[in-house]
Tab-separated table of C-alpha atoms in Angstrom:
chain	number	residue	atom	x	y	z
A	1	MET	CA	110.654	129.057	85.338
A	2	ALA	CA	112.047	125.659	84.411
A	3	VAL	CA	110.331	122.427	85.387
A	4	GLN	CA	111.978	120.916	88.466
A	5	THR	CA	111.766	117.490	90.058
A	6	ILE	CA	112.311	116.387	93.650
A	7	THR	CA	112.681	112.857	94.997
A	8	LEU	CA	111.622	111.984	98.530
A	9	THR	CA	113.355	108.805	99.725
A	10	GLN	CA	112.762	106.735	102.826
A	11	ALA	CA	115.492	104.808	104.609
A	12	ASN	CA	113.964	101.549	103.306
A	13	GLY	CA	114.308	102.753	99.695
A	14	LEU	CA	110.693	103.706	98.951
A	15	ARG	CA	110.902	106.706	96.605
A	16	VAL	CA	108.417	109.319	95.422
A	17	THR	CA	109.454	111.668	92.607
A	18	LEU	CA	107.562	114.948	92.344
A	19	SER	CA	107.438	117.541	89.572
A	20	SER	CA	106.774	121.268	89.689
A	21	PHE	CA	104.708	120.919	86.505
A	22	GLY	CA	101.230	120.269	87.830
A	23	ALA	CA	102.597	119.766	91.364
A	24	ALA	CA	102.566	116.146	90.251
A	25	ILE	CA	103.608	112.728	91.469
A	26	GLN	CA	105.800	111.492	88.625
A	27	SER	CA	106.576	108.112	90.113
A	28	ILE	CA	106.313	105.929	93.186
A	29	GLU	CA	109.025	103.276	93.317
A	30	ALA	CA	109.213	100.377	95.731
A	31	PRO	CA	112.614	99.641	97.316
A	32	ASN	CA	113.263	97.011	94.614
A	33	GLY	CA	112.624	99.571	91.854
A	34	GLU	CA	109.137	98.387	90.860
A	35	HIS	CA	106.788	101.201	89.874
A	36	LEU	CA	103.486	101.278	91.742
A	37	ALA	CA	101.837	104.004	89.640
A	38	LEU	CA	101.722	104.913	85.959
A	39	SER	CA	104.567	107.139	84.823
A	40	TYR	CA	105.450	108.352	81.321
A	41	GLN	CA	108.535	106.913	79.670
A	42	GLN	CA	109.290	110.166	77.827
A	43	GLN	CA	109.854	113.246	79.956
A	44	GLN	CA	108.179	115.543	77.414
A	45	ASP	CA	104.934	113.594	77.732
A	46	TRP	CA	104.415	115.157	81.155
A	47	LEU	CA	103.886	118.516	79.438
A	48	THR	CA	100.884	117.280	77.436
A	49	ASN	CA	99.696	114.612	79.895
A	50	PRO	CA	96.159	114.136	78.516
A	51	ALA	CA	95.309	111.606	81.227
A	52	TYR	CA	96.378	113.896	84.119
A	53	LEU	CA	98.809	111.246	85.438
A	54	GLY	CA	99.730	112.114	89.015
A	55	THR	CA	98.803	115.796	88.723
A	56	THR	CA	97.072	118.193	91.072
A	57	VAL	CA	93.772	118.902	89.296
A	58	GLY	CA	91.434	121.880	89.759
A	59	ARG	CA	90.381	124.609	90.561
A	60	VAL	CA	87.520	122.120	90.454
A	61	ALA	CA	88.177	118.427	89.901
A	62	ASN	CA	85.693	116.394	87.871
A	63	ARG	CA	82.937	118.008	85.803
A	64	ILE	CA	80.852	121.180	85.827
A	65	ALA	CA	77.779	120.921	83.604
A	66	ASN	CA	77.667	123.217	80.572
A	67	SER	CA	80.807	124.960	81.870
A	68	GLN	CA	78.832	127.416	83.950
A	69	PHE	CA	77.134	128.087	87.265
A	70	LEU	CA	75.192	130.861	88.973
A	71	ASP	CA	76.903	132.651	91.850
A	72	GLU	CA	75.501	135.449	94.036
A	73	PHE	CA	75.973	138.026	91.280
A	74	SER	CA	75.512	136.447	87.852
A	75	THR	CA	76.297	133.440	85.685
A	76	VAL	CA	79.956	132.452	85.733
A	77	LYS	CA	81.084	130.985	82.410
A	78	LEU	CA	84.080	128.654	82.438
A	79	THR	CA	86.204	127.216	79.644
A	80	ASN	CA	84.768	124.060	78.101
A	81	ASN	CA	87.275	121.281	77.497
A	82	GLU	CA	85.099	118.148	77.426
A	83	GLY	CA	82.435	118.817	74.838
A	84	GLN	CA	80.289	121.596	76.278
A	85	HIS	CA	81.368	120.763	79.808
A	86	HIS	CA	84.218	121.821	82.086
A	87	LEU	CA	86.596	119.061	83.275
A	88	HIS	CA	89.340	119.191	85.929
A	89	GLY	CA	89.696	122.971	85.908
A	90	GLY	CA	89.762	123.634	82.158
A	91	ASN	CA	92.377	123.669	79.419
A	92	LYS	CA	95.305	124.140	81.801
A	93	GLY	CA	93.813	124.406	85.256
A	94	LEU	CA	96.273	123.525	88.003
A	95	SER	CA	97.468	120.368	86.275
A	96	HIS	CA	99.217	121.877	83.261
A	97	VAL	CA	101.009	124.871	84.772
A	98	ASN	CA	104.397	125.101	86.442
A	99	TRP	CA	104.196	125.513	90.211
A	100	GLN	CA	106.846	127.135	92.394
A	101	ILE	CA	108.779	124.945	94.799
A	102	VAL	CA	108.789	126.993	97.995
A	103	ASP	CA	110.377	124.505	100.379
A	104	VAL	CA	112.257	121.201	100.332
A	105	ASP	CA	112.983	119.563	103.688
A	106	HIS	CA	114.930	116.334	103.193
A	107	ILE	CA	115.230	115.772	106.946
A	108	ASN	CA	111.442	115.506	107.235
A	109	ASN	CA	111.049	114.173	103.670
A	110	ARG	CA	108.728	117.024	102.687
A	111	ALA	CA	108.256	119.304	99.672
A	112	VAL	CA	105.953	122.319	99.305
A	113	PHE	CA	104.548	123.678	96.025
A	114	SER	CA	102.726	126.961	95.463
A	115	TYR	CA	100.692	128.437	92.617
A	116	ILE	CA	98.587	131.598	92.366
A	117	SER	CA	95.574	131.195	90.099
A	118	ILE	CA	94.619	134.687	89.000
A	119	ASP	CA	91.165	136.199	88.600
A	120	GLY	CA	89.618	135.115	85.293
A	121	GLU	CA	91.837	132.062	84.825
A	122	GLU	CA	89.720	129.426	83.011
A	123	GLY	CA	86.759	131.716	83.772
A	124	TYR	CA	86.932	131.487	87.570
A	125	ARG	CA	86.548	134.608	89.709
A	126	GLY	CA	89.028	135.821	92.284
A	127	ASN	CA	92.663	135.069	92.968
A	128	VAL	CA	93.459	131.830	94.769
A	129	GLU	CA	96.796	131.049	96.377
A	130	PHE	CA	97.184	127.277	96.306
A	131	THR	CA	99.668	125.298	98.381
A	132	VAL	CA	100.318	121.560	98.060
A	133	THR	CA	102.596	119.824	100.553
A	134	TYR	CA	103.882	116.275	100.104
A	135	GLN	CA	105.454	114.267	102.911
A	136	LEU	CA	106.712	110.678	102.847
A	137	ILE	CA	107.100	108.971	106.244
A	138	ASP	CA	106.642	105.355	107.361
A	139	ASN	CA	105.372	104.200	103.931
A	140	LYS	CA	102.687	106.888	104.059
A	141	LEU	CA	102.500	109.653	101.450
A	142	THR	CA	100.525	112.591	102.847
A	143	ILE	CA	99.231	115.387	100.609
A	144	ASP	CA	98.028	118.586	102.281
A	145	MET	CA	96.138	120.898	99.921
A	146	GLN	CA	95.184	124.474	100.745
A	147	GLY	CA	93.564	127.335	98.860
A	148	ILE	CA	93.115	130.922	100.031
A	149	ALA	CA	90.701	132.801	97.777
A	150	SER	CA	90.204	136.573	97.498
A	151	GLN	CA	86.464	136.085	96.920
A	152	LEU	CA	83.931	133.270	96.901
A	153	THR	CA	84.805	130.714	94.247
A	154	PRO	CA	84.399	126.954	93.875
A	155	ILE	CA	87.446	124.901	94.884
A	156	SER	CA	87.812	121.128	94.824
A	157	ILE	CA	91.277	119.786	94.113
A	158	THR	CA	92.705	116.293	94.205
A	159	ASN	CA	95.620	114.201	93.012
A	160	HIS	CA	95.011	112.153	89.864
A	161	ILE	CA	97.478	109.322	90.421
A	162	TYR	CA	96.858	106.078	88.509
A	163	TRP	CA	97.796	103.011	90.524
A	164	ASN	CA	99.032	99.788	88.986
A	165	LEU	CA	100.561	97.602	91.669
A	166	GLY	CA	101.460	94.818	89.263
A	167	SER	CA	102.912	96.689	86.297
A	168	LYS	CA	105.988	94.444	86.324
A	169	GLN	CA	103.689	91.605	85.252
A	170	GLN	CA	101.262	93.507	82.994
A	171	LEU	CA	99.727	96.929	82.364
A	172	ASP	CA	96.257	95.774	83.323
A	173	ILE	CA	94.501	96.430	86.624
A	174	THR	CA	91.627	93.992	86.157
A	175	ASP	CA	93.282	91.483	88.518
A	176	HIS	CA	93.488	94.082	91.315
A	177	HIS	CA	91.211	93.772	94.334
A	178	ILE	CA	89.192	96.840	95.333
A	179	GLN	CA	87.403	97.763	98.528
A	180	LEU	CA	85.285	100.941	98.773
A	181	PRO	CA	83.418	101.537	102.041
A	182	ALA	CA	80.991	104.189	100.701
A	183	ARG	CA	77.394	102.998	100.272
A	184	LEU	CA	76.118	105.821	98.055
A	185	ARG	CA	76.921	106.436	94.396
A	186	LEU	CA	76.185	109.688	92.597
A	187	LEU	CA	74.000	109.057	89.539
A	188	LYS	CA	75.061	110.583	86.230
A	189	ASP	CA	73.790	111.050	82.698
A	190	SER	CA	75.265	109.744	79.446
A	191	GLU	CA	77.859	112.560	79.453
A	192	ASN	CA	79.050	111.741	82.994
A	193	ILE	CA	77.290	114.794	84.452
A	194	PRO	CA	75.765	114.238	87.919
A	195	THR	CA	71.976	114.322	87.939
A	196	GLY	CA	71.814	115.332	91.602
A	197	GLU	CA	70.469	111.959	92.720
A	198	PHE	CA	72.125	109.156	94.665
A	199	ALA	CA	71.682	105.396	94.699
A	200	ASN	CA	72.655	102.771	97.262
A	201	VAL	CA	75.305	100.465	95.798
A	202	TYR	CA	74.192	97.494	97.906
A	203	SER	CA	74.085	94.233	95.889
A	204	THR	CA	74.860	95.997	92.601
A	205	VAL	CA	77.904	95.900	90.344
A	206	TYR	CA	79.046	99.068	92.144
A	207	ASP	CA	79.190	97.357	95.541
A	208	PHE	CA	82.767	97.059	96.816
A	209	ALA	CA	81.987	97.050	100.525
A	210	HIS	CA	83.997	93.832	100.640
A	211	SER	CA	87.178	93.509	98.610
A	212	LYS	CA	86.486	92.163	95.113
A	213	GLN	CA	88.612	91.427	92.072
A	214	LEU	CA	87.856	93.996	89.375
A	215	ASP	CA	87.431	91.648	86.427
A	216	LYS	CA	84.568	89.902	88.221
A	217	GLN	CA	82.251	92.889	87.788
A	218	LEU	CA	83.627	95.428	85.297
A	219	PRO	CA	80.943	97.173	83.198
A	220	ASP	CA	81.601	97.601	79.466
A	221	THR	CA	83.633	100.796	79.879
A	222	GLY	CA	84.720	100.216	83.454
A	223	PHE	CA	83.955	102.494	86.374
A	224	ASP	CA	83.997	106.291	86.436
A	225	ASP	CA	81.768	106.986	89.440
A	226	TYR	CA	81.673	109.221	92.493
A	227	TYR	CA	81.186	107.425	95.809
A	228	LEU	CA	79.816	109.565	98.643
A	229	LEU	CA	81.323	108.513	101.966
A	230	ASP	CA	80.530	111.475	104.229
A	231	PRO	CA	77.096	113.029	103.450
A	232	ALA	CA	77.362	115.343	106.467
A	233	GLY	CA	80.674	116.832	105.323
A	234	GLU	CA	82.433	116.360	108.661
A	235	GLY	CA	85.844	116.904	107.071
A	236	LYS	CA	87.494	114.188	109.153
A	237	LEU	CA	90.152	111.835	107.808
A	238	LYS	CA	88.363	108.661	106.690
A	239	HIS	CA	89.158	105.509	104.760
A	240	HIS	CA	88.022	105.953	101.139
A	241	GLY	CA	89.265	102.703	99.642
A	242	THR	CA	91.938	100.043	99.378
A	243	ILE	CA	93.692	98.690	96.277
A	244	ALA	CA	95.471	95.353	96.527
A	245	HIS	CA	97.405	93.178	94.106
A	246	ILE	CA	97.618	89.638	95.411
A	247	LYS	CA	100.369	88.398	93.076
A	248	SER	CA	102.844	91.191	93.840
A	249	GLY	CA	101.829	91.654	97.478
A	250	TYR	CA	101.466	95.439	97.237
A	251	GLN	CA	98.523	97.291	98.739
A	252	VAL	CA	97.495	100.957	98.969
A	253	ALA	CA	94.870	102.325	101.348
A	254	VAL	CA	93.459	105.781	100.552
A	255	TYR	CA	92.358	108.172	103.305
A	256	SER	CA	90.961	111.680	102.894
A	257	THR	CA	89.035	114.509	104.542
A	258	ALA	CA	86.887	114.931	101.393
A	259	PRO	CA	83.230	113.806	101.413
A	260	GLY	CA	83.790	111.262	98.650
A	261	SER	CA	85.971	109.958	95.833
A	262	GLN	CA	85.832	109.343	92.115
A	263	PHE	CA	86.592	105.715	91.297
A	264	TYR	CA	87.993	105.480	87.754
A	265	THR	CA	89.402	102.350	86.136
A	266	GLY	CA	91.176	104.069	83.249
A	267	TYR	CA	89.123	102.911	80.276
A	268	TYR	CA	90.033	106.044	78.295
A	269	LEU	CA	93.776	105.983	78.952
A	270	PRO	CA	95.498	106.728	75.607
A	271	SER	CA	97.424	103.826	74.082
A	272	ASP	CA	99.915	106.072	72.234
A	273	TYR	CA	101.853	106.778	75.434
A	274	ASN	CA	104.257	104.369	77.095
A	275	HIS	CA	104.641	103.574	80.768
A	276	ILE	CA	108.144	104.069	82.167
A	277	ASN	CA	108.833	100.339	81.665
A	278	GLY	CA	108.298	100.749	77.906
A	279	LYS	CA	104.900	99.069	77.721
A	280	ALA	CA	102.060	100.907	75.976
A	281	MET	CA	99.314	102.247	78.175
A	282	GLY	CA	95.662	102.003	77.181
A	283	PRO	CA	92.350	100.905	78.711
A	284	TYR	CA	92.679	99.528	82.271
A	285	ALA	CA	96.404	100.279	82.519
A	286	GLY	CA	95.816	102.081	85.812
A	287	LEU	CA	93.075	103.019	88.249
A	288	CYS	CA	92.284	106.035	90.412
A	289	ILE	CA	90.596	106.724	93.717
A	290	GLU	CA	90.367	110.535	93.617
A	291	PRO	CA	89.053	112.149	96.814
A	292	HIS	CA	87.399	115.538	96.293
A	293	GLU	CA	84.200	117.551	96.807
A	294	LEU	CA	80.977	116.451	95.147
A	295	PRO	CA	81.240	117.001	91.385
A	296	ASN	CA	79.066	119.714	89.828
A	297	ALA	CA	78.164	120.895	93.338
A	298	VAL	CA	77.868	124.466	92.058
A	299	ASN	CA	74.777	123.436	90.089
A	300	HIS	CA	73.128	121.299	92.782
A	301	HIS	CA	72.351	123.409	95.809
A	302	HIS	CA	71.337	120.427	97.946
A	303	PHE	CA	74.957	119.201	97.661
A	304	LEU	CA	77.608	120.154	100.201
A	305	SER	CA	78.943	123.571	99.233
A	306	SER	CA	82.242	123.729	97.353
A	307	MET	CA	82.397	127.547	97.571
A	308	TYR	CA	85.372	128.959	99.429
A	309	GLY	CA	86.542	132.497	100.134
A	310	PRO	CA	88.457	134.784	102.521
A	311	GLU	CA	86.406	133.661	105.528
A	312	ARG	CA	86.349	129.998	104.495
A	313	PRO	CA	89.779	128.814	103.307
A	314	TYR	CA	89.968	125.519	101.462
A	315	GLN	CA	91.746	122.603	103.133
A	316	HIS	CA	91.988	118.986	102.055
A	317	GLN	CA	94.215	116.118	103.120
A	318	ILE	CA	94.890	112.844	101.306
A	319	GLU	CA	96.938	109.949	102.643
A	320	PHE	CA	98.212	106.964	100.673
A	321	HIS	CA	99.229	104.130	103.010
A	322	ILE	CA	101.547	101.864	101.004
A	323	GLN	CA	102.015	98.283	102.142
A	324	LEU	CA	105.076	96.502	100.781
A	325	PRO	CA	105.230	92.709	100.242
A	326	THR	CA	107.690	92.149	103.083
A	327	GLN	CA	105.428	93.770	105.648
């Protein structure tokens, strides 16, 4: 099956281009043609895509310690693709496979992608039928994610878009303003594996309760931290964060039904790939707010469960509310 692309276009000219490879967002273009997210200049770079630009990642986003967990039967061993650990679903996961386009509705500006992850893929048990639906209406890009599993298996998928609202000026997000309403941060070890403990971000460098410019408080290697917004796991659509670029006037607000989000400022973005405007990427070229289940939940039983099966289908919704300068 060949890789296919679809472009959803609003009447005002806002455009979102999607790809079947990784059920990915390849680009988000403002009506004047400015790109609001990182996008590869070379089409073939989407096939390697080491930074997961715009892709649907999973079966489990983020990290699983030592690439294994204990289920009700025995130890499940997964592929290790970040040292001894399992990251974003493994070597291919959902991000580096070609999905099927099952529906395109240009009247409602919607596209639907489907992929069946088979039993044993990347070490996971059971078959899972995944569906990802994109819809662009009123400057709002909605992503509906579903997974129907044949047996209990961990599922936690997200979209890994990297925002840069001022890429016309420079490939550097340190002048962006960030607001994150969550008050709890998941603690991690030196290998970015969650310890199972949480800390209040109040009055620390991690505190973005009020909008702050990134370069005022960036740690040495930036941020790569999970913010817990909904400890009770209510599954209701909530505001996870807002990204704003004062000079360009663009702003993106992120909403999701997930309990929290990974905030990543792109320190490890490879510099040997070019953005679509021809400029080299690299550290701080883009940033992510990735809503998903708690990372490594399968190994911390006091976390909200990320196990889904025939009687508990997986559902997750993300909304990106895009504010244009003229609004």
